[in-house]
PDB file of C-alpha atoms in Angstrom:
ATOM      1  CA  MET A  20      -4.738 -77.426   1.289  1.00  0.00           C
ATOM      2  CA  THR A  21      -1.081 -76.661   0.597  1.00  0.00           C
ATOM      3  CA  LYS A  22       0.901 -74.225   2.696  1.00  0.00           C
ATOM      4  CA  ILE A  23       0.914 -71.732  -0.192  1.00  0.00           C
ATOM      5  CA  SER A  24      -2.869 -72.007  -0.575  1.00  0.00           C
ATOM      6  CA  GLN A  25      -3.317 -71.471   3.164  1.00  0.00           C
ATOM      7  CA  HIS A  26      -1.021 -68.439   3.033  1.00  0.00           C
ATOM      8  CA  ARG A  27      -2.979 -66.941   0.117  1.00  0.00           C
ATOM      9  CA  ALA A  28      -6.297 -67.615   1.834  1.00  0.00           C
ATOM     10  CA  LEU A  29      -5.098 -65.792   4.952  1.00  0.00           C
ATOM     11  CA  LEU A  30      -3.863 -62.892   2.823  1.00  0.00           C
ATOM     12  CA  LEU A  31      -7.236 -62.667   1.065  1.00  0.00           C
ATOM     13  CA  ALA A  32      -9.040 -62.820   4.412  1.00  0.00           C
ATOM     14  CA  ALA A  33      -6.991 -59.866   5.639  1.00  0.00           C
ATOM     15  CA  VAL A  34      -6.950 -57.716   2.497  1.00  0.00           C
ATOM     16  CA  VAL A  35     -10.399 -58.063   0.942  1.00  0.00           C
ATOM     17  CA  PRO A  36     -12.474 -56.812   3.918  1.00  0.00           C
ATOM     18  CA  ALA A  37     -10.223 -53.757   4.257  1.00  0.00           C
ATOM     19  CA  LEU A  38     -10.584 -52.954   0.561  1.00  0.00           C
ATOM     20  CA  LEU A  39     -14.329 -53.449   0.650  1.00  0.00           C
ATOM     21  CA  ILE A  40     -14.672 -51.115   3.616  1.00  0.00           C
ATOM     22  CA  ALA A  41     -12.450 -48.498   1.984  1.00  0.00           C
ATOM     23  CA  GLY A  42     -14.331 -48.803  -1.317  1.00  0.00           C
ATOM     24  CA  CYS A  43     -17.727 -48.518   0.357  1.00  0.00           C
ATOM     25  CA  SER A  44     -16.569 -45.480   2.291  1.00  0.00           C
ATOM     26  CA  ALA A  45     -15.333 -43.784  -0.887  1.00  0.00           C
ATOM     27  CA  ASN A  46     -18.539 -44.637  -2.773  1.00  0.00           C
ATOM     28  CA  THR A  47     -20.712 -43.327   0.078  1.00  0.00           C
ATOM     29  CA  GLN A  48     -18.811 -40.038   0.075  1.00  0.00           C
ATOM     30  CA  ALA A  49     -19.135 -39.757  -3.704  1.00  0.00           C
ATOM     31  CA  MET A  50     -22.872 -40.480  -3.606  1.00  0.00           C
ATOM     32  CA  LYS A  51     -23.370 -37.740  -1.030  1.00  0.00           C
ATOM     33  CA  GLY A  52     -21.510 -35.349  -3.298  1.00  0.00           C
ATOM     34  CA  ALA A  53     -18.907 -34.669  -0.629  1.00  0.00           C
ATOM     35  CA  ALA A  54     -15.202 -34.684  -1.234  1.00  0.00           C
ATOM     36  CA  SER A  55     -13.421 -37.369   0.688  1.00  0.00           C
ATOM     37  CA  PRO A  56     -10.907 -36.080   3.208  1.00  0.00           C
ATOM     38  CA  GLY A  57      -7.273 -36.435   2.202  1.00  0.00           C
ATOM     39  CA  THR A  58      -5.940 -38.306   5.176  1.00  0.00           C
ATOM     40  CA  PRO A  59      -2.888 -40.552   5.128  1.00  0.00           C
ATOM     41  CA  THR A  60      -5.107 -43.550   5.846  1.00  0.00           C
ATOM     42  CA  ASP A  61      -7.457 -42.852   2.933  1.00  0.00           C
ATOM     43  CA  MET A  62      -6.542 -45.422   0.276  1.00  0.00           C
ATOM     44  CA  ASP A  63      -7.909 -43.305  -2.555  1.00  0.00           C
ATOM     45  CA  SER A  64      -5.750 -40.318  -1.623  1.00  0.00           C
ATOM     46  CA  MET A  65      -2.552 -42.163  -2.470  1.00  0.00           C
ATOM     47  CA  SER A  66      -1.132 -41.249  -5.824  1.00  0.00           C
ATOM     48  CA  PRO A  67       0.478 -43.907  -8.028  1.00  0.00           C
ATOM     49  CA  GLY A  68       3.951 -44.807  -6.881  1.00  0.00           C
ATOM     50  CA  THR A  69       3.522 -43.175  -3.471  1.00  0.00           C
ATOM     51  CA  ALA A  70       4.314 -45.472  -0.609  1.00  0.00           C
ATOM     52  CA  SER A  71       2.509 -45.217   2.689  1.00  0.00           C
ATOM     53  CA  PRO A  72       4.497 -45.336   5.932  1.00  0.00           C
ATOM     54  CA  SER A  73       3.785 -49.082   6.223  1.00  0.00           C
ATOM     55  CA  ASP A  74       5.009 -49.863   2.724  1.00  0.00           C
ATOM     56  CA  THR A  75       8.465 -51.136   1.879  1.00  0.00           C
ATOM     57  CA  ALA A  76      10.406 -51.311  -1.360  1.00  0.00           C
ATOM     58  CA  GLY A  77       8.456 -54.503  -2.101  1.00  0.00           C
ATOM     59  CA  GLY A  78       5.302 -52.473  -2.760  1.00  0.00           C
ATOM     60  CA  SER A  79       6.949 -50.580  -5.603  1.00  0.00           C
ATOM     61  CA  GLN A  80       8.497 -53.793  -6.923  1.00  0.00           C
ATOM     62  CA  ALA A  81       5.070 -55.433  -6.941  1.00  0.00           C
ATOM     63  CA  GLU A  82       3.700 -52.323  -8.663  1.00  0.00           C
ATOM     64  CA  SER A  83       6.409 -52.705 -11.323  1.00  0.00           C
ATOM     65  CA  ALA A  84       5.372 -56.329 -11.865  1.00  0.00           C
ATOM     66  CA  VAL A  85       1.765 -55.242 -12.449  1.00  0.00           C
ATOM     67  CA  GLN A  86       2.919 -52.452 -14.766  1.00  0.00           C
ATOM     68  CA  GLY A  87       4.871 -55.098 -16.718  1.00  0.00           C
ATOM     69  CA  TYR A  88       1.659 -57.123 -17.025  1.00  0.00           C
ATOM     70  CA  PHE A  89      -0.212 -54.047 -18.330  1.00  0.00           C
ATOM     71  CA  ASN A  90       2.581 -53.327 -20.850  1.00  0.00           C
ATOM     72  CA  ALA A  91       2.502 -56.929 -22.091  1.00  0.00           C
ATOM     73  CA  LEU A  92      -1.287 -56.788 -22.369  1.00  0.00           C
ATOM     74  CA  LYS A  93      -1.190 -53.597 -24.429  1.00  0.00           C
ATOM     75  CA  SER A  94       1.570 -54.893 -26.711  1.00  0.00           C
ATOM     76  CA  GLY A  95      -0.265 -58.177 -27.270  1.00  0.00           C
ATOM     77  CA  ASN A  96       2.676 -60.252 -25.974  1.00  0.00           C
ATOM     78  CA  LEU A  97       0.784 -63.323 -24.764  1.00  0.00           C
ATOM     79  CA  ASP A  98       3.897 -65.120 -23.474  1.00  0.00           C
ATOM     80  CA  GLN A  99       4.831 -62.128 -21.343  1.00  0.00           C
ATOM     81  CA  VAL A 100       1.247 -61.772 -20.071  1.00  0.00           C
ATOM     82  CA  VAL A 101       1.206 -65.418 -18.957  1.00  0.00           C
ATOM     83  CA  SER A 102       4.696 -65.205 -17.424  1.00  0.00           C
ATOM     84  CA  SER A 103       3.461 -62.334 -15.212  1.00  0.00           C
ATOM     85  CA  PHE A 104       1.415 -64.924 -13.289  1.00  0.00           C
ATOM     86  CA  ALA A 105       2.451 -67.685 -10.899  1.00  0.00           C
ATOM     87  CA  ASP A 106       2.042 -71.197 -12.301  1.00  0.00           C
ATOM     88  CA  ASP A 107      -0.968 -71.827 -10.036  1.00  0.00           C
ATOM     89  CA  ALA A 108      -2.500 -68.343 -10.295  1.00  0.00           C
ATOM     90  CA  VAL A 109      -6.240 -67.713 -10.381  1.00  0.00           C
ATOM     91  CA  VAL A 110      -7.702 -65.072 -12.727  1.00  0.00           C
ATOM     92  CA  ALA A 111     -11.291 -63.823 -12.520  1.00  0.00           C
ATOM     93  CA  VAL A 112     -12.002 -61.391 -15.369  1.00  0.00           C
ATOM     94  CA  ASP A 113     -15.414 -59.730 -15.499  1.00  0.00           C
ATOM     95  CA  GLY A 114     -17.775 -61.710 -17.738  1.00  0.00           C
ATOM     96  CA  GLN A 115     -15.406 -64.675 -18.191  1.00  0.00           C
ATOM     97  CA  ALA A 116     -15.025 -68.064 -16.530  1.00  0.00           C
ATOM     98  CA  THR A 117     -12.379 -68.181 -13.797  1.00  0.00           C
ATOM     99  CA  ALA A 118      -9.010 -69.380 -15.112  1.00  0.00           C
ATOM    100  CA  GLU A 119      -6.762 -71.447 -12.831  1.00  0.00           C
ATOM    101  CA  GLY A 120      -3.195 -72.287 -13.793  1.00  0.00           C
ATOM    102  CA  SER A 121      -0.967 -71.230 -16.674  1.00  0.00           C
ATOM    103  CA  GLN A 122      -2.776 -73.118 -19.450  1.00  0.00           C
ATOM    104  CA  ALA A 123      -6.202 -71.737 -18.525  1.00  0.00           C
ATOM    105  CA  ILE A 124      -4.771 -68.227 -18.132  1.00  0.00           C
ATOM    106  CA  ARG A 125      -3.151 -68.478 -21.567  1.00  0.00           C
ATOM    107  CA  ALA A 126      -6.467 -69.603 -23.104  1.00  0.00           C
ATOM    108  CA  LEU A 127      -8.347 -66.756 -21.386  1.00  0.00           C
ATOM    109  CA  PHE A 128      -5.970 -64.018 -22.559  1.00  0.00           C
ATOM    110  CA  GLN A 129      -5.707 -65.551 -26.017  1.00  0.00           C
ATOM    111  CA  LYS A 130      -9.494 -65.191 -26.237  1.00  0.00           C
ATOM    112  CA  LEU A 131      -9.361 -61.576 -24.996  1.00  0.00           C
ATOM    113  CA  GLN A 132      -6.244 -60.554 -26.920  1.00  0.00           C
ATOM    114  CA  GLY A 133      -7.921 -59.433 -30.141  1.00  0.00           C
ATOM    115  CA  SER A 134      -9.800 -56.586 -28.469  1.00  0.00           C
ATOM    116  CA  GLN A 135      -8.708 -53.188 -29.778  1.00  0.00           C
ATOM    117  CA  ASP A 136     -10.085 -51.634 -26.570  1.00  0.00           C
ATOM    118  CA  MET A 137      -7.625 -53.729 -24.539  1.00  0.00           C
ATOM    119  CA  LYS A 138      -4.634 -52.601 -26.625  1.00  0.00           C
ATOM    120  CA  GLN A 139      -5.600 -48.941 -26.261  1.00  0.00           C
ATOM    121  CA  ALA A 140      -6.610 -49.173 -22.607  1.00  0.00           C
ATOM    122  CA  THR A 141      -5.227 -46.828 -20.001  1.00  0.00           C
ATOM    123  CA  HIS A 142      -4.239 -48.162 -16.595  1.00  0.00           C
ATOM    124  CA  THR A 143      -3.690 -46.338 -13.323  1.00  0.00           C
ATOM    125  CA  ILE A 144      -2.186 -47.991 -10.289  1.00  0.00           C
ATOM    126  CA  ASP A 145      -4.058 -46.570  -7.324  1.00  0.00           C
ATOM    127  CA  GLN A 146      -2.316 -48.384  -4.489  1.00  0.00           C
ATOM    128  CA  SER A 147       0.364 -50.937  -3.788  1.00  0.00           C
ATOM    129  CA  ARG A 148       1.274 -52.409  -0.429  1.00  0.00           C
ATOM    130  CA  THR A 149       3.299 -55.264   0.884  1.00  0.00           C
ATOM    131  CA  ALA A 150       1.981 -57.776   3.376  1.00  0.00           C
ATOM    132  CA  GLY A 151       5.176 -59.066   4.931  1.00  0.00           C
ATOM    133  CA  ASP A 152       8.159 -59.663   2.694  1.00  0.00           C
ATOM    134  CA  GLN A 153       6.591 -62.327   0.457  1.00  0.00           C
ATOM    135  CA  ASP A 154       3.153 -60.930  -0.406  1.00  0.00           C
ATOM    136  CA  ALA A 155       1.717 -57.709  -1.789  1.00  0.00           C
ATOM    137  CA  PHE A 156      -1.439 -56.328  -3.290  1.00  0.00           C
ATOM    138  CA  VAL A 157      -1.954 -53.759  -6.002  1.00  0.00           C
ATOM    139  CA  ARG A 158      -5.230 -51.989  -6.712  1.00  0.00           C
ATOM    140  CA  SER A 159      -5.748 -50.279 -10.063  1.00  0.00           C
ATOM    141  CA  THR A 160      -8.327 -48.814 -12.402  1.00  0.00           C
ATOM    142  CA  SER A 161      -8.471 -49.078 -16.171  1.00  0.00           C
ATOM    143  CA  LYS A 162     -10.403 -47.548 -19.011  1.00  0.00           C
ATOM    144  CA  GLN A 163     -11.076 -49.788 -22.017  1.00  0.00           C
ATOM    145  CA  GLY A 164     -13.087 -48.011 -24.677  1.00  0.00           C
ATOM    146  CA  ASP A 165     -16.164 -46.632 -22.920  1.00  0.00           C
ATOM    147  CA  ASP A 166     -15.859 -49.027 -19.968  1.00  0.00           C
ATOM    148  CA  ASP A 167     -14.178 -48.434 -16.609  1.00  0.00           C
ATOM    149  CA  TYR A 168     -12.745 -51.377 -14.655  1.00  0.00           C
ATOM    150  CA  ARG A 169     -11.393 -51.957 -11.160  1.00  0.00           C
ATOM    151  CA  GLU A 170      -8.612 -54.479 -10.640  1.00  0.00           C
ATOM    152  CA  LEU A 171      -7.158 -56.189  -7.618  1.00  0.00           C
ATOM    153  CA  PHE A 172      -3.877 -58.080  -7.843  1.00  0.00           C
ATOM    154  CA  LEU A 173      -2.417 -60.285  -5.119  1.00  0.00           C
ATOM    155  CA  LEU A 174       1.248 -60.993  -5.699  1.00  0.00           C
ATOM    156  CA  SER A 175       3.728 -63.396  -4.128  1.00  0.00           C
ATOM    157  CA  LYS A 176       7.471 -63.569  -4.357  1.00  0.00           C
ATOM    158  CA  ASP A 177       8.826 -66.343  -6.573  1.00  0.00           C
ATOM    159  CA  GLY A 178      12.510 -66.289  -5.710  1.00  0.00           C
ATOM    160  CA  GLU A 179      13.459 -62.640  -6.215  1.00  0.00           C
ATOM    161  CA  GLU A 180      10.622 -61.952  -8.681  1.00  0.00           C
ATOM    162  CA  TRP A 181       7.056 -60.840  -7.944  1.00  0.00           C
ATOM    163  CA  LYS A 182       4.382 -62.937  -9.653  1.00  0.00           C
ATOM    164  CA  ILE A 183       0.640 -62.314  -9.760  1.00  0.00           C
ATOM    165  CA  SER A 184      -1.021 -65.090  -7.773  1.00  0.00           C
ATOM    166  CA  GLN A 185      -4.613 -63.811  -7.829  1.00  0.00           C
ATOM    167  CA  PHE A 186      -6.191 -61.297 -10.191  1.00  0.00           C
ATOM    168  CA  MET A 187      -9.758 -60.077 -10.283  1.00  0.00           C
ATOM    169  CA  ASN A 188     -11.385 -57.269 -12.181  1.00  0.00           C
ATOM    170  CA  ASN A 189     -14.914 -56.018 -12.589  1.00  0.00           C
ATOM    171  CA  GLN A 190     -16.634 -53.249 -14.432  1.00  0.00           C
ATOM    172  CA  ALA A 191     -17.086 -50.130 -12.333  1.00  0.00           C
ATOM    173  CA  SER A 192     -20.646 -48.911 -12.104  1.00  0.00           C
TER     174      SER A 192
END
């Protein structure tokens, strides 16, 4: 396992459980019909572009990188979509085989590109945070046609530029 792969695995091990706990807490509150309290630690209470006290400028830069990906997706610019990802990125899109590396990512988005729902989709960035100065995560929601999706992006710095290293989405229930 390369040093980069180890670093990403540690980042996933730290971020995913926290997101799962926060998501379960929000879903439990919603199922009970109760409003969730608006505390500074409540991930869902953060509005797009709002940094938490633990965030740095890197969180908003990572958010901008994800917004660039969404813009490229909506415009149908396949080259720009692919260049949003690191060369060894992993993409897990709901209902599709996992794509690893630039060529597989290009093939995946080329297959998905014709969807009118994707071009007219709306995207909301719900949270962005840095994890050190080289890693960040961005959580978002999207509406494509009648379907709602949740997305999780892990980003890493490539020189001075943020690149998506891991991306996963699934259809919200």
